[in-house]
Amino acid sequence: MTFSIVANVGDAYGVAVASRFLAASGPVAMVRPGVGAVASQALANAGYRVAALDRLEEGLTADEALARITGEDSQAATRQVGIVGATSQVTFTGADCVPWCGGVAGRDADGGYAIQGNILTGEEVVTSMERTWLEGAHLPFVDRLVETLLAGDRAGGDRRGRQSAGVYATFPGAGYDACGVLADLRVDDHPQPVQELHRLVALNELHFGRPTKVLPLEGPLLEDVRERLERLGYAGDVATALGAWGAMENLEMRLTPDGIDARVLQVLREQTLPPEQTSERFPTF
């Protein structure tokens, strides 16, 4: 009743999942930073996730971890699981899972992946996801996971329909206050959950990403920023005013003493547009 991708790229680990099932990400996905990631689905055994990660942390390969957890489970034929560790990966579909069901696992120069699904419209869901993952090496990790999920959704996804989606990903030092969480986003009940997840990923990057294209605050740009901040009620020294406004807008992760992040500038301009205009007059960074 679910399709998912479990993957790592270097020290980044993550799971993205979609399903015609309420809040599927919660019982399906689990990541242990520096160790691995797991998706447990079909007639899911939630204990698979902790047990598999424990086995990886003990030094077992993904195949060995899978053999251990399924060997201890009398209902293993009803389970589906994907496991990715630092150097190994595996996907498993029990013989009693509801068709179409299956998966694929592999490793490229960046890391490993395991893609799996059950009650799907067909094998094309998994093959489309694998192709998108392998072609997406240029993307940031979370975007790559969700683009892969989108490919599965566009190929048909869960044959019962759509309800929920989610992504959980980690990387050392990433996220708010360097907590290590790249993304922890869930769409629990929505008519287009994967598309909504895609929108949330963009917001997550805006608020919790680091500055990318930094523009020096000087000349006409300095005066433009000053005038816009004053319109919003933040007068005085531009750096101080920008900091106060940015903190109020939850953009402090993108503030920098070297100037203004292009995406922060975009938000500032959008907030100070005349009502009859739209953000389309400004470029998207």
Short mmCIF file of C-alpha atoms in Angstrom, two decimals:
data_model
loop_
_atom_site.label_atom_id
_atom_site.label_comp_id
_atom_site.label_asym_id
_atom_site.label_seq_id
_atom_site.Cartn_x
_atom_site.Cartn_y
_atom_site.Cartn_z
CA MET A 1 0.00 0.00 0.00
CA THR A 2 3.08 2.18 -0.18
CA PHE A 3 6.08 3.16 -2.29
CA SER A 4 9.33 4.50 -0.91
CA ILE A 5 12.98 5.23 -1.49
CA VAL A 6 15.68 4.71 1.13
CA ALA A 7 19.07 6.17 0.24
CA ASN A 8 22.36 7.65 1.28
CA VAL A 9 24.77 10.03 -0.38
CA GLY A 10 27.93 10.08 1.68
CA ASP A 11 26.95 10.98 5.24
CA ALA A 12 23.42 11.97 4.23
CA TYR A 13 20.72 9.36 4.89
CA GLY A 14 17.03 9.59 4.16
CA VAL A 15 13.66 8.01 3.40
CA ALA A 16 10.84 9.39 1.25
CA VAL A 17 7.49 7.61 1.19
CA ALA A 18 3.98 7.99 -0.22
CA SER A 19 0.85 5.94 0.31
CA ARG A 20 -2.93 5.65 0.27
CA PHE A 21 -2.66 5.35 4.03
CA LEU A 22 -3.03 7.98 6.74
CA ALA A 23 0.27 9.49 7.94
CA ALA A 24 2.33 6.69 6.39
CA SER A 25 5.70 8.32 7.00
CA GLY A 26 5.44 7.83 10.77
CA PRO A 27 5.30 4.02 10.87
CA VAL A 28 7.37 3.48 7.70
CA ALA A 29 10.53 5.60 7.85
CA MET A 30 13.47 5.64 10.24
CA VAL A 31 16.99 7.04 9.99
CA ARG A 32 19.92 6.69 12.37
CA PRO A 33 22.55 9.32 11.50
CA GLY A 34 25.87 7.83 10.50
CA VAL A 35 24.42 4.31 10.48
CA GLY A 36 21.66 3.87 7.94
CA ALA A 37 18.03 4.26 6.94
CA VAL A 38 15.08 1.86 6.76
CA ALA A 39 11.56 1.75 5.33
CA SER A 40 9.24 -0.97 6.66
CA GLN A 41 5.92 -1.33 4.83
CA ALA A 42 3.23 -3.68 3.40
CA LEU A 43 1.95 -5.49 6.52
CA ALA A 44 4.60 -3.47 8.28
CA ASN A 45 6.55 -4.69 11.26
CA ALA A 46 7.59 -1.44 12.94
CA GLY A 47 10.20 -3.34 14.91
CA TYR A 48 12.11 -4.05 11.70
CA ARG A 49 13.37 -0.48 11.67
CA VAL A 50 15.14 -0.42 15.02
CA ALA A 51 16.31 -4.02 14.66
CA ALA A 52 17.80 -3.42 11.20
CA LEU A 53 19.57 -0.25 12.32
CA ASP A 54 20.92 -2.05 15.39
CA ARG A 55 22.34 -4.78 13.16
CA LEU A 56 23.94 -2.19 10.84
CA GLU A 57 25.47 -0.44 13.84
CA GLU A 58 26.91 -3.78 14.97
CA GLY A 59 28.73 -4.00 11.64
CA LEU A 60 26.44 -6.31 9.67
CA THR A 61 25.73 -5.56 6.01
CA ALA A 62 22.24 -4.66 4.84
CA ASP A 63 21.76 -8.22 3.51
CA GLU A 64 22.87 -9.70 6.80
CA ALA A 65 20.60 -7.37 8.76
CA LEU A 66 17.68 -8.34 6.52
CA ALA A 67 18.37 -12.04 6.97
CA ARG A 68 18.45 -11.59 10.74
CA ILE A 69 15.18 -9.66 11.06
CA THR A 70 13.19 -11.76 8.60
CA GLY A 71 14.56 -14.98 10.05
CA GLU A 72 13.11 -14.03 13.43
CA ASP A 73 9.67 -13.17 11.99
CA SER A 74 7.04 -15.84 11.30
CA GLN A 75 5.11 -13.35 9.11
CA ALA A 76 8.06 -12.24 7.00
CA ALA A 77 6.21 -13.22 3.81
CA THR A 78 3.80 -10.32 4.39
CA ARG A 79 6.53 -7.69 4.86
CA GLN A 80 8.36 -5.31 2.59
CA VAL A 81 11.49 -3.47 3.67
CA GLY A 82 14.33 -1.39 2.25
CA ILE A 83 17.62 -1.03 4.13
CA VAL A 84 20.58 1.19 3.27
CA GLY A 85 23.82 1.35 5.24
CA ALA A 86 27.10 3.11 4.64
CA THR A 87 28.37 0.52 2.16
CA SER A 88 25.46 -1.83 1.47
CA GLN A 89 21.77 -1.85 0.56
CA VAL A 90 18.94 -4.31 0.05
CA THR A 91 15.23 -4.43 -0.70
CA PHE A 92 12.90 -7.28 0.27
CA THR A 93 9.35 -8.10 -0.81
CA GLY A 94 7.64 -11.05 0.88
CA ALA A 95 5.84 -13.62 -1.23
CA ASP A 96 2.45 -12.70 0.30
CA CYS A 97 2.61 -8.95 -0.40
CA VAL A 98 -0.24 -7.60 -2.55
CA PRO A 99 0.68 -7.04 -6.23
CA TRP A 100 1.99 -5.22 -7.99
CA CYS A 101 4.82 -5.42 -5.54
CA GLY A 102 8.59 -5.44 -5.80
CA GLY A 103 11.69 -3.35 -5.56
CA VAL A 104 15.20 -2.64 -6.72
CA ALA A 105 18.42 -1.79 -4.88
CA GLY A 106 21.76 -0.56 -6.11
CA ARG A 107 24.72 1.70 -5.56
CA ASP A 108 26.30 4.40 -7.67
CA ALA A 109 29.30 6.66 -7.10
CA ASP A 110 27.37 8.72 -4.53
CA GLY A 111 25.86 6.01 -2.35
CA GLY A 112 23.22 3.32 -2.10
CA TYR A 113 19.48 3.19 -2.67
CA ALA A 114 16.58 0.79 -2.13
CA ILE A 115 13.25 1.45 -3.86
CA GLN A 116 10.16 -0.64 -3.11
CA GLY A 117 6.39 -0.62 -3.32
CA ASN A 118 3.27 -2.73 -3.00
CA ILE A 119 -0.32 -2.42 -4.25
CA LEU A 120 1.13 -0.33 -7.07
CA THR A 121 -0.31 0.35 -10.51
CA GLY A 122 2.62 -1.56 -11.98
CA GLU A 123 6.35 -2.13 -12.17
CA GLU A 124 6.78 1.22 -13.94
CA VAL A 125 6.42 2.98 -10.57
CA VAL A 126 9.65 1.43 -9.31
CA THR A 127 11.54 1.67 -12.62
CA SER A 128 10.61 5.35 -13.00
CA MET A 129 11.79 6.03 -9.47
CA GLU A 130 15.12 4.30 -10.03
CA ARG A 131 15.73 6.19 -13.27
CA THR A 132 14.94 9.52 -11.62
CA TRP A 133 17.19 8.79 -8.65
CA LEU A 134 20.14 7.86 -10.87
CA GLU A 135 19.64 10.92 -13.09
CA GLY A 136 19.33 13.27 -10.12
CA ALA A 137 22.89 13.29 -8.79
CA HIS A 138 23.10 17.05 -9.41
CA LEU A 139 20.25 17.76 -6.98
CA PRO A 140 20.47 18.46 -3.24
CA PHE A 141 19.81 15.27 -1.30
CA VAL A 142 16.29 16.05 -0.05
CA ASP A 143 15.21 17.36 -3.46
CA ARG A 144 16.57 14.21 -5.05
CA LEU A 145 14.55 12.01 -2.69
CA VAL A 146 11.32 13.90 -3.32
CA GLU A 147 11.84 14.14 -7.08
CA THR A 148 12.20 10.35 -7.04
CA LEU A 149 8.95 10.08 -5.10
CA LEU A 150 7.26 12.41 -7.59
CA ALA A 151 8.39 10.13 -10.43
CA GLY A 152 6.71 7.19 -8.76
CA ASP A 153 3.55 9.19 -8.22
CA ARG A 154 3.44 10.31 -11.85
CA ALA A 155 3.95 6.72 -12.98
CA GLY A 156 0.81 5.65 -11.10
CA GLY A 157 1.89 5.14 -7.51
CA ASP A 158 -0.43 3.35 -5.11
CA ARG A 159 -3.26 1.88 -7.19
CA ARG A 160 -5.80 2.67 -4.45
CA GLY A 161 -5.11 6.41 -4.71
CA ARG A 162 -3.27 9.07 -2.72
CA GLN A 163 -3.37 10.20 0.90
CA SER A 164 -0.02 10.86 2.57
CA ALA A 165 3.68 11.44 1.93
CA GLY A 166 6.76 12.32 3.92
CA VAL A 167 10.51 12.70 3.91
CA TYR A 168 13.04 12.34 6.72
CA ALA A 169 16.72 13.01 6.04
CA THR A 170 19.83 13.75 8.09
CA PHE A 171 23.31 15.12 7.52
CA PRO A 172 25.87 16.11 10.19
CA GLY A 173 25.58 19.79 11.09
CA ALA A 174 22.61 20.46 8.82
CA GLY A 175 19.27 22.00 9.73
CA TYR A 176 18.13 24.38 12.41
CA ASP A 177 20.83 25.07 15.00
CA ALA A 178 23.00 22.44 13.24
CA CYS A 179 20.79 19.69 14.69
CA GLY A 180 21.63 17.34 11.83
CA VAL A 181 18.09 17.08 10.43
CA LEU A 182 17.98 18.09 6.77
CA ALA A 183 14.22 17.59 6.55
CA ASP A 184 11.46 16.14 8.71
CA LEU A 185 8.31 16.83 6.72
CA ARG A 186 4.98 15.01 6.59
CA VAL A 187 1.77 15.43 4.65
CA ASP A 188 -0.57 13.18 6.60
CA ASP A 189 -3.85 13.58 4.68
CA HIS A 190 -4.07 15.44 1.37
CA PRO A 191 -5.54 14.85 -2.11
CA GLN A 192 -2.11 15.48 -3.70
CA PRO A 193 0.32 14.61 -0.92
CA VAL A 194 3.51 14.26 -2.96
CA GLN A 195 3.01 17.62 -4.66
CA GLU A 196 2.30 19.20 -1.28
CA LEU A 197 5.45 17.58 0.11
CA HIS A 198 7.40 19.09 -2.79
CA ARG A 199 6.09 22.54 -1.80
CA LEU A 200 7.08 22.01 1.83
CA VAL A 201 10.58 20.94 0.83
CA ALA A 202 11.07 24.31 -0.89
CA LEU A 203 9.93 26.11 2.28
CA ASN A 204 12.18 23.90 4.40
CA GLU A 205 15.18 24.88 2.28
CA LEU A 206 14.23 28.56 2.46
CA HIS A 207 13.97 28.60 6.25
CA PHE A 208 16.62 26.08 7.27
CA GLY A 209 19.11 26.14 4.40
CA ARG A 210 22.33 28.12 4.42
CA PRO A 211 23.00 31.26 2.35
CA THR A 212 23.69 30.38 -1.26
CA LYS A 213 24.09 33.40 -3.53
CA VAL A 214 25.14 36.31 -1.30
CA LEU A 215 24.84 39.82 -2.75
CA PRO A 216 26.94 42.69 -1.30
CA LEU A 217 24.81 45.33 0.42
CA GLU A 218 26.12 48.40 -1.33
CA GLY A 219 25.07 51.07 -3.80
CA PRO A 220 21.55 50.86 -5.24
CA LEU A 221 20.88 47.48 -3.65
CA LEU A 222 21.66 48.85 -0.18
CA GLU A 223 19.22 51.71 -0.70
CA ASP A 224 16.58 49.38 -2.10
CA VAL A 225 16.84 47.08 0.93
CA ARG A 226 16.82 50.04 3.33
CA GLU A 227 13.69 51.51 1.76
CA ARG A 228 11.85 48.18 1.80
CA LEU A 229 12.75 47.47 5.43
CA GLU A 230 11.53 50.94 6.41
CA ARG A 231 8.23 50.25 4.67
CA LEU A 232 7.87 47.16 6.84
CA GLY A 233 8.64 49.14 9.99
CA TYR A 234 12.34 48.30 10.36
CA ALA A 235 14.25 51.59 10.23
CA GLY A 236 17.82 52.47 11.17
CA ASP A 237 21.06 50.64 10.44
CA VAL A 238 20.38 48.28 7.56
CA ALA A 239 22.26 45.30 8.99
CA THR A 240 20.42 45.61 12.31
CA ALA A 241 17.06 46.14 10.64
CA LEU A 242 17.63 43.21 8.28
CA GLY A 243 18.52 40.99 11.22
CA ALA A 244 15.39 42.01 13.15
CA TRP A 245 13.10 41.47 10.15
CA GLY A 246 14.81 38.20 9.18
CA ALA A 247 14.43 36.80 12.69
CA MET A 248 10.73 37.71 12.71
CA GLU A 249 10.29 35.89 9.38
CA ASN A 250 12.23 32.79 10.56
CA LEU A 251 14.98 33.47 8.02
CA GLU A 252 17.83 33.78 10.50
CA MET A 253 19.56 30.68 9.09
CA ARG A 254 20.07 32.61 5.84
CA LEU A 255 21.31 35.87 7.34
CA THR A 256 24.98 36.65 6.76
CA PRO A 257 27.29 39.55 7.66
CA ASP A 258 28.64 39.43 4.08
CA GLY A 259 25.49 40.91 2.51
CA ILE A 260 22.03 39.57 1.76
CA ASP A 261 21.18 36.09 0.56
CA ALA A 262 19.40 36.21 -2.80
CA ARG A 263 16.47 34.20 -1.49
CA VAL A 264 16.10 36.49 1.51
CA LEU A 265 16.08 39.42 -0.90
CA GLN A 266 13.35 37.73 -2.91
CA VAL A 267 11.16 37.34 0.21
CA LEU A 268 11.76 40.98 1.17
CA ARG A 269 10.77 42.17 -2.28
CA GLU A 270 7.68 39.96 -2.34
CA GLN A 271 6.53 41.39 0.99
CA THR A 272 6.89 44.97 -0.26
CA LEU A 273 5.29 44.65 -3.69
CA PRO A 274 2.32 46.87 -4.51
CA PRO A 275 -0.92 44.83 -4.21
CA GLU A 276 -1.49 44.81 -7.96
CA GLN A 277 1.87 43.22 -8.70
CA THR A 278 3.21 39.72 -8.19
CA SER A 279 6.56 38.16 -7.34
CA GLU A 280 7.01 37.22 -11.00
CA ARG A 281 8.75 40.54 -11.62
CA PHE A 282 11.67 39.28 -9.56
CA PRO A 283 13.88 36.30 -10.40
CA THR A 284 13.68 33.10 -8.37
CA PHE A 285 17.07 32.12 -6.95
#
